[in-house]
PDB file of N, CA and C in Angstrom:
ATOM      1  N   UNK A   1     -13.088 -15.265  -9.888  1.00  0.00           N
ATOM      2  CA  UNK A   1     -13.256 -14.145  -8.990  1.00  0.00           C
ATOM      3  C   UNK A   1     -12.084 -14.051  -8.010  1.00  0.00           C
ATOM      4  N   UNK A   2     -11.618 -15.270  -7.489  1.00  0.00           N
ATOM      5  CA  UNK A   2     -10.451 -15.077  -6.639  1.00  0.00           C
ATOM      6  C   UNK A   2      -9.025 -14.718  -7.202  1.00  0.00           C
ATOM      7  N   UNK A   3      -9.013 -15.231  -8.341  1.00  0.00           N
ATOM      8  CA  UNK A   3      -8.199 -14.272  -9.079  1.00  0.00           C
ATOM      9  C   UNK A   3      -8.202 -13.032  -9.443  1.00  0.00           C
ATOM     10  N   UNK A   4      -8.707 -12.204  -9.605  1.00  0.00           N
ATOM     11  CA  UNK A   4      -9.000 -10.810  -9.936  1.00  0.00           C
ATOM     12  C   UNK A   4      -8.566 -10.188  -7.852  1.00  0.00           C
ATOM     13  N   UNK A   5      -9.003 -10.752  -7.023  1.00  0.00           N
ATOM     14  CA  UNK A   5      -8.654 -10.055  -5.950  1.00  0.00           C
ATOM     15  C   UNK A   5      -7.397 -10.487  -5.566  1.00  0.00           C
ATOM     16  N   UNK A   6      -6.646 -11.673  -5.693  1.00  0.00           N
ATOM     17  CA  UNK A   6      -5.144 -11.704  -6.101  1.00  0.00           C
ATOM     18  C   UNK A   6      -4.533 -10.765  -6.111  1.00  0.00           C
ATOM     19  N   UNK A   7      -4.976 -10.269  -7.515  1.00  0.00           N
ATOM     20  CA  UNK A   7      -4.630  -9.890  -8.863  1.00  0.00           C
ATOM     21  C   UNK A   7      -4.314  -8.054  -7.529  1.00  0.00           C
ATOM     22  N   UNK A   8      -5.621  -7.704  -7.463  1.00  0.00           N
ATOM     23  CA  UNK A   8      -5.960  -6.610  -6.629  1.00  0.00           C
ATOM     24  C   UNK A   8      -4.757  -6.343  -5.414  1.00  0.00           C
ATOM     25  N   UNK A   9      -4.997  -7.312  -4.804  1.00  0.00           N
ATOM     26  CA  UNK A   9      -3.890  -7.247  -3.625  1.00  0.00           C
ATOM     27  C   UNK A   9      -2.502  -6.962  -4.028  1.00  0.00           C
ATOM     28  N   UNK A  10      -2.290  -7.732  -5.177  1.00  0.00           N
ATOM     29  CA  UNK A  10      -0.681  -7.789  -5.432  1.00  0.00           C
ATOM     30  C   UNK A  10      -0.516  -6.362  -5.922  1.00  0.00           C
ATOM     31  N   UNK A  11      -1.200  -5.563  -6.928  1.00  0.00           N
ATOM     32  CA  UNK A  11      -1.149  -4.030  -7.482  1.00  0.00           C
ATOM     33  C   UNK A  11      -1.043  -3.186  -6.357  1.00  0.00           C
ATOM     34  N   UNK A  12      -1.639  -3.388  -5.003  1.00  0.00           N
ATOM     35  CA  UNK A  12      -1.756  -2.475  -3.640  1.00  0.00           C
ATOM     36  C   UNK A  12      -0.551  -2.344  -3.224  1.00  0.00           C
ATOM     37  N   UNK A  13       0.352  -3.851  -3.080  1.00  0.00           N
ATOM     38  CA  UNK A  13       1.873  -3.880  -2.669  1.00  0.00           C
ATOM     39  C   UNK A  13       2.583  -3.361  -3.264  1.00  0.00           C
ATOM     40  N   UNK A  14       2.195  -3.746  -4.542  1.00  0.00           N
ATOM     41  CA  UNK A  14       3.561  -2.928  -5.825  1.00  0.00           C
ATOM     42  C   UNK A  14       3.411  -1.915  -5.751  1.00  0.00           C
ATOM     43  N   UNK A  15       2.163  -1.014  -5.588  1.00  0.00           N
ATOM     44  CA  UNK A  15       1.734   0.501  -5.572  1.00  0.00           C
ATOM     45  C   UNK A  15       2.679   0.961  -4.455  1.00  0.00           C
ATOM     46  N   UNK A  16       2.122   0.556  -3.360  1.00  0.00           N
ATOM     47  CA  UNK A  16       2.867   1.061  -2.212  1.00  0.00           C
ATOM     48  C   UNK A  16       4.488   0.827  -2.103  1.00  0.00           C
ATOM     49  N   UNK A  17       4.856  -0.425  -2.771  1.00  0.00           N
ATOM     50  CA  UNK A  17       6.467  -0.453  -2.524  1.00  0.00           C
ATOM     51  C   UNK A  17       6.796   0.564  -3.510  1.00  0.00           C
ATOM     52  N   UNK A  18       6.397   0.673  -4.398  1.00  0.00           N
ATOM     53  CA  UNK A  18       7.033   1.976  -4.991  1.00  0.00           C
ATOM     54  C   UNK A  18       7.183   3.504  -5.090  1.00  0.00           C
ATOM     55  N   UNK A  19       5.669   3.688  -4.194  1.00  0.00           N
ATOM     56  CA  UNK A  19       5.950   4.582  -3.465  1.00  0.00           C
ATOM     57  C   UNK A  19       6.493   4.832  -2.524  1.00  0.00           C
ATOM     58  N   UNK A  20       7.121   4.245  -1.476  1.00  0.00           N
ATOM     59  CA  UNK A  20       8.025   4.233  -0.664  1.00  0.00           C
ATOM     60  C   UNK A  20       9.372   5.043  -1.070  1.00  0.00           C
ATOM     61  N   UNK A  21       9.851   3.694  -1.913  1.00  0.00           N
ATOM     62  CA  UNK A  21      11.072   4.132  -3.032  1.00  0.00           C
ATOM     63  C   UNK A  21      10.951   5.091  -3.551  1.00  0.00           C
ATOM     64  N   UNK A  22       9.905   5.476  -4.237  1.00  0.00           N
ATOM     65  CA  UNK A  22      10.365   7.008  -5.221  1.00  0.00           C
ATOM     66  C   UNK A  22      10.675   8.266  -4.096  1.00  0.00           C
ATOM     67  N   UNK A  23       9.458   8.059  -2.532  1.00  0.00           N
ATOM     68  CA  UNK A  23       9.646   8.862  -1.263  1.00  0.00           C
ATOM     69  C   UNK A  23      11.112   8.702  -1.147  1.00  0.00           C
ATOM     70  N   UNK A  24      11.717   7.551  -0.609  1.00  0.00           N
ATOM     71  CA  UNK A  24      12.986   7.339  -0.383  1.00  0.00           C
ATOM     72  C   UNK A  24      13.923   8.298  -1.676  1.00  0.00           C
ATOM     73  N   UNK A  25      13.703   8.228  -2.930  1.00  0.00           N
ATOM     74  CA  UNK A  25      14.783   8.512  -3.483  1.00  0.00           C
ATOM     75  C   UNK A  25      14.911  10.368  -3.642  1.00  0.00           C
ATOM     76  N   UNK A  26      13.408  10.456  -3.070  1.00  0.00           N
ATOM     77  CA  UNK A  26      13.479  12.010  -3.074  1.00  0.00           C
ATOM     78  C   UNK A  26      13.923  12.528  -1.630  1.00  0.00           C
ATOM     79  N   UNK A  27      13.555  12.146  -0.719  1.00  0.00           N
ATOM     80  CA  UNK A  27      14.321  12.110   0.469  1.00  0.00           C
ATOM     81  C   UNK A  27      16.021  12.433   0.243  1.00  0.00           C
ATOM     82  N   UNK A  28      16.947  10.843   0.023  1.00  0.00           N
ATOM     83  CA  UNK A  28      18.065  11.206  -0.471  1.00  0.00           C
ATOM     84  C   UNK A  28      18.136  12.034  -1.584  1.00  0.00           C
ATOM     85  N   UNK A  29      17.868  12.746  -2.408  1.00  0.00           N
ATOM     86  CA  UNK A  29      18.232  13.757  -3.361  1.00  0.00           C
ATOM     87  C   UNK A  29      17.869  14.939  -2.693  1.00  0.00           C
ATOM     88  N   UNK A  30      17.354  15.193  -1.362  1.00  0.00           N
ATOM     89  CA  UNK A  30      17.416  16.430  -0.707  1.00  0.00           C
ATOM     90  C   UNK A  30      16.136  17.326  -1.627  1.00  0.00           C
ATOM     91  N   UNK A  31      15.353  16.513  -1.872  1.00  0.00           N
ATOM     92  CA  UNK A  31      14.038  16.850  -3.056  1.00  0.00           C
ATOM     93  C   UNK A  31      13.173  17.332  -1.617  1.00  0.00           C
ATOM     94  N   UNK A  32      13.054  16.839  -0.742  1.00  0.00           N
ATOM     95  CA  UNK A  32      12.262  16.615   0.850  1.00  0.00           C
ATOM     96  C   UNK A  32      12.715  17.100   1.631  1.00  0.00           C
ATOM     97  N   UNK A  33      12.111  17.626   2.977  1.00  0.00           N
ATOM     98  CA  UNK A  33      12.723  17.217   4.473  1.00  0.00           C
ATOM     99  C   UNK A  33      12.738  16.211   5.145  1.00  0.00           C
ATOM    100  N   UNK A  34      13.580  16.006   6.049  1.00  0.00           N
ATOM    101  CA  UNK A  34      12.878  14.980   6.751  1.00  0.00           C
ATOM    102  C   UNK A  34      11.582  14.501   7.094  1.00  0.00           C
ATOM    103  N   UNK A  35      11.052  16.237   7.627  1.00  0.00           N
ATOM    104  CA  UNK A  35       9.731  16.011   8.434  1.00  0.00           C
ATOM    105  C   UNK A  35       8.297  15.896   7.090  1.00  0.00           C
ATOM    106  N   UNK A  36       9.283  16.535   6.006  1.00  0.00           N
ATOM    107  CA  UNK A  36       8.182  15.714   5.185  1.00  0.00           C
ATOM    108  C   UNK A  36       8.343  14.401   4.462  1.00  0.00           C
ATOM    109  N   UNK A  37       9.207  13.873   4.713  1.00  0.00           N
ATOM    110  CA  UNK A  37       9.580  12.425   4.223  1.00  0.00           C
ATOM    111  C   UNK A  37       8.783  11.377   5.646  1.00  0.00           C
ATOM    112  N   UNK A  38       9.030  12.017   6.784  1.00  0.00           N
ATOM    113  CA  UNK A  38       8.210  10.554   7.906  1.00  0.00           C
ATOM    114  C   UNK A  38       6.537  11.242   7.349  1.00  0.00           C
ATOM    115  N   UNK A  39       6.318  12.207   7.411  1.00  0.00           N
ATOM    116  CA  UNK A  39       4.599  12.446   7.124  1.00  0.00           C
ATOM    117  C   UNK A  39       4.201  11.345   6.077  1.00  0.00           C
ATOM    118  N   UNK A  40       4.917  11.923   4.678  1.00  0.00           N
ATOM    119  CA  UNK A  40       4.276  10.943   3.868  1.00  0.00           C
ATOM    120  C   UNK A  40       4.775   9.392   4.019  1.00  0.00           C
ATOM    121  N   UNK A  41       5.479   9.255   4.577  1.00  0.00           N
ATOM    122  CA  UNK A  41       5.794   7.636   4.633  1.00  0.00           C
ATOM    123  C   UNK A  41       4.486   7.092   5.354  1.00  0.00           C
ATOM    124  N   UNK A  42       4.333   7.810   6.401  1.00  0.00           N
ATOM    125  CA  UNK A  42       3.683   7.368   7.508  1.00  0.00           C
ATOM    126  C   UNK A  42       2.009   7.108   6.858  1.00  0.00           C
ATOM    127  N   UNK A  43       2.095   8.644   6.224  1.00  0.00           N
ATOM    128  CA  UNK A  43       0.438   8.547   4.928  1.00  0.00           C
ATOM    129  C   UNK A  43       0.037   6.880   4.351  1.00  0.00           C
ATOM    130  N   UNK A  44       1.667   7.192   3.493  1.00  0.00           N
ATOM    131  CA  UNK A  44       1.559   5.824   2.421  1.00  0.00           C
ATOM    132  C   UNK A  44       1.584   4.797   3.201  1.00  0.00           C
ATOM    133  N   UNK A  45       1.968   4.099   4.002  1.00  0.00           N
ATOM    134  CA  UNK A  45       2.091   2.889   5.520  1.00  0.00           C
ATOM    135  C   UNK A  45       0.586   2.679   5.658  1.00  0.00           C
ATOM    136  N   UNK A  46       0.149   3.945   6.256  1.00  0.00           N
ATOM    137  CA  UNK A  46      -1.124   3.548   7.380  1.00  0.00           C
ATOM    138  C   UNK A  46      -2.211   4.045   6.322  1.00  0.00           C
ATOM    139  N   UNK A  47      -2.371   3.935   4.867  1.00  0.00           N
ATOM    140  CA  UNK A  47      -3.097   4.111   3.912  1.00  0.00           C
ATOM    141  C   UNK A  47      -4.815   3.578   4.134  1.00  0.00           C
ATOM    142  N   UNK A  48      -5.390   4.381   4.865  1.00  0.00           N
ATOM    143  CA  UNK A  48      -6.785   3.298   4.911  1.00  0.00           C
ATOM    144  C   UNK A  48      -7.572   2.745   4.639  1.00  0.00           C
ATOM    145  N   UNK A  49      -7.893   3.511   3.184  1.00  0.00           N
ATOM    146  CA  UNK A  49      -8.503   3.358   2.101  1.00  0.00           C
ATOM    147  C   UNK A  49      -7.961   1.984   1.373  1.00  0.00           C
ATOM    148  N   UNK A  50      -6.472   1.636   1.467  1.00  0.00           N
ATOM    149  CA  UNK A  50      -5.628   0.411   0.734  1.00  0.00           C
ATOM    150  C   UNK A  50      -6.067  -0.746   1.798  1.00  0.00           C
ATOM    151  N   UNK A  51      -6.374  -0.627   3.230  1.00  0.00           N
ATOM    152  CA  UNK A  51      -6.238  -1.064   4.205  1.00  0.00           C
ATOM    153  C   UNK A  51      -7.636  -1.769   4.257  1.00  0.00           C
ATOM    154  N   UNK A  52      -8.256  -0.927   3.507  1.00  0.00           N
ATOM    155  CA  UNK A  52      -9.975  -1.361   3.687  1.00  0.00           C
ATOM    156  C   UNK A  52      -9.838  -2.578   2.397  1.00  0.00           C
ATOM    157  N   UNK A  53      -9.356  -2.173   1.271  1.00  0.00           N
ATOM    158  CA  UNK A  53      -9.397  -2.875   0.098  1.00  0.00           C
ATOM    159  C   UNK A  53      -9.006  -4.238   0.889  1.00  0.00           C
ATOM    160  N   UNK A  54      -7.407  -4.368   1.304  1.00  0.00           N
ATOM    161  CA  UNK A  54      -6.859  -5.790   1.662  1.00  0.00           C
ATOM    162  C   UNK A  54      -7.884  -6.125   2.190  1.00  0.00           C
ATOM    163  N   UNK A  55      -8.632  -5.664   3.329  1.00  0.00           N
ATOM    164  CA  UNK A  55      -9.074  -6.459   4.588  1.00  0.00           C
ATOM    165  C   UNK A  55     -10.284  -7.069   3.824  1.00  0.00           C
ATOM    166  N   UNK A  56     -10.939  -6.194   3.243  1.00  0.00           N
ATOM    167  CA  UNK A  56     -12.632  -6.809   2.140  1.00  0.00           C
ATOM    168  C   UNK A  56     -11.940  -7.862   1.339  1.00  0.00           C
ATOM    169  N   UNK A  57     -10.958  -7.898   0.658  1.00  0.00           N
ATOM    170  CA  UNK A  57     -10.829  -9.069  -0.241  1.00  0.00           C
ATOM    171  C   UNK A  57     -10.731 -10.000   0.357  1.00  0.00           C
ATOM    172  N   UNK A  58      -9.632 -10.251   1.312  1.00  0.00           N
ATOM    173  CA  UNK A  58      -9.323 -11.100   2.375  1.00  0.00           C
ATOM    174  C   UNK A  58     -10.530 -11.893   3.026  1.00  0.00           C
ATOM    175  N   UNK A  59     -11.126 -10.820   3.194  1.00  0.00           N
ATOM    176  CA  UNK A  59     -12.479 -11.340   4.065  1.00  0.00           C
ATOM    177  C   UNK A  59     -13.652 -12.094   3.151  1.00  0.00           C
ATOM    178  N   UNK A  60     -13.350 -11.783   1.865  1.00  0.00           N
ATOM    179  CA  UNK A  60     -14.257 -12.362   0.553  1.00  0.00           C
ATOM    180  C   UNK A  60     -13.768 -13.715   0.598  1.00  0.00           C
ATOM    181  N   UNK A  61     -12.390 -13.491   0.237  1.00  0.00           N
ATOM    182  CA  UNK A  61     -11.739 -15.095   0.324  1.00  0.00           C
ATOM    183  C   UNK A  61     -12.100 -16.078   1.135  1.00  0.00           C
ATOM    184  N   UNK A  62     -11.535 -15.432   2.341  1.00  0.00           N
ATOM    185  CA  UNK A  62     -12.175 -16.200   3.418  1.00  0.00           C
ATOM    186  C   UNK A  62     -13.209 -16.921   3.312  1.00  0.00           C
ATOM    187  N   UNK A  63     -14.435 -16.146   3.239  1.00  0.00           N
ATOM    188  CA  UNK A  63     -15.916 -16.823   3.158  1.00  0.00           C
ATOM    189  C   UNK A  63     -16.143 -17.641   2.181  1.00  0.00           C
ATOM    190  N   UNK A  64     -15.584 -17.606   1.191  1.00  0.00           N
ATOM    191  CA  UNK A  64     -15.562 -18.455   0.032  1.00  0.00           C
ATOM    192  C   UNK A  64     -15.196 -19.662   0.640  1.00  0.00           C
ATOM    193  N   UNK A  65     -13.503 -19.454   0.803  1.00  0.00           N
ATOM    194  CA  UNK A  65     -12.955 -20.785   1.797  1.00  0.00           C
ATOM    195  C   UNK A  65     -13.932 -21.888   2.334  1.00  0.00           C
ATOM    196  N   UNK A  66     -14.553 -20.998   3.454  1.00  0.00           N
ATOM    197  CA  UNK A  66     -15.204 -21.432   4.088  1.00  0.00           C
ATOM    198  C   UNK A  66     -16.584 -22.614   3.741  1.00  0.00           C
ATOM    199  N   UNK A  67     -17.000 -21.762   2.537  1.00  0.00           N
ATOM    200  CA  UNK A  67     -18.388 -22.521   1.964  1.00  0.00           C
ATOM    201  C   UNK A  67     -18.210 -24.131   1.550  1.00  0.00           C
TER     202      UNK A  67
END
């Protein structure tokens, strides 16, 4: 089981670092504006839904730890 939320966490980072980058590369190709390049950065960053995932697994772990 603690593998599979690993597993979970690490897909959230890769998700998000690559969305960054593809933001970033459309940004520089003038694909964007600025003001829509900080919106969605800021979207993909403060993601809450991703934010809820880390914090529940984390917090699964934890308790496990703990037992």
């Amino acid at each position: 089981m603690n593998r599979a939320h690993g597993e979970l966490h690490y897909n959230i980072n890769i998700s998000k670092g690559k969305e960054l980058l593809d933001l970033k590369k459309a940004f520089d190709e003038d694909a964007i504006t600025q003001n829509e390049y900080d919106i969605m950065k800021e979207k993909i960053i403060n993601d809450d839904y991703a934010k809820e995932i880390i914090k529940s697994t984390k917090d699964n772990v934890n308790s496990k730890i703990a037992i």
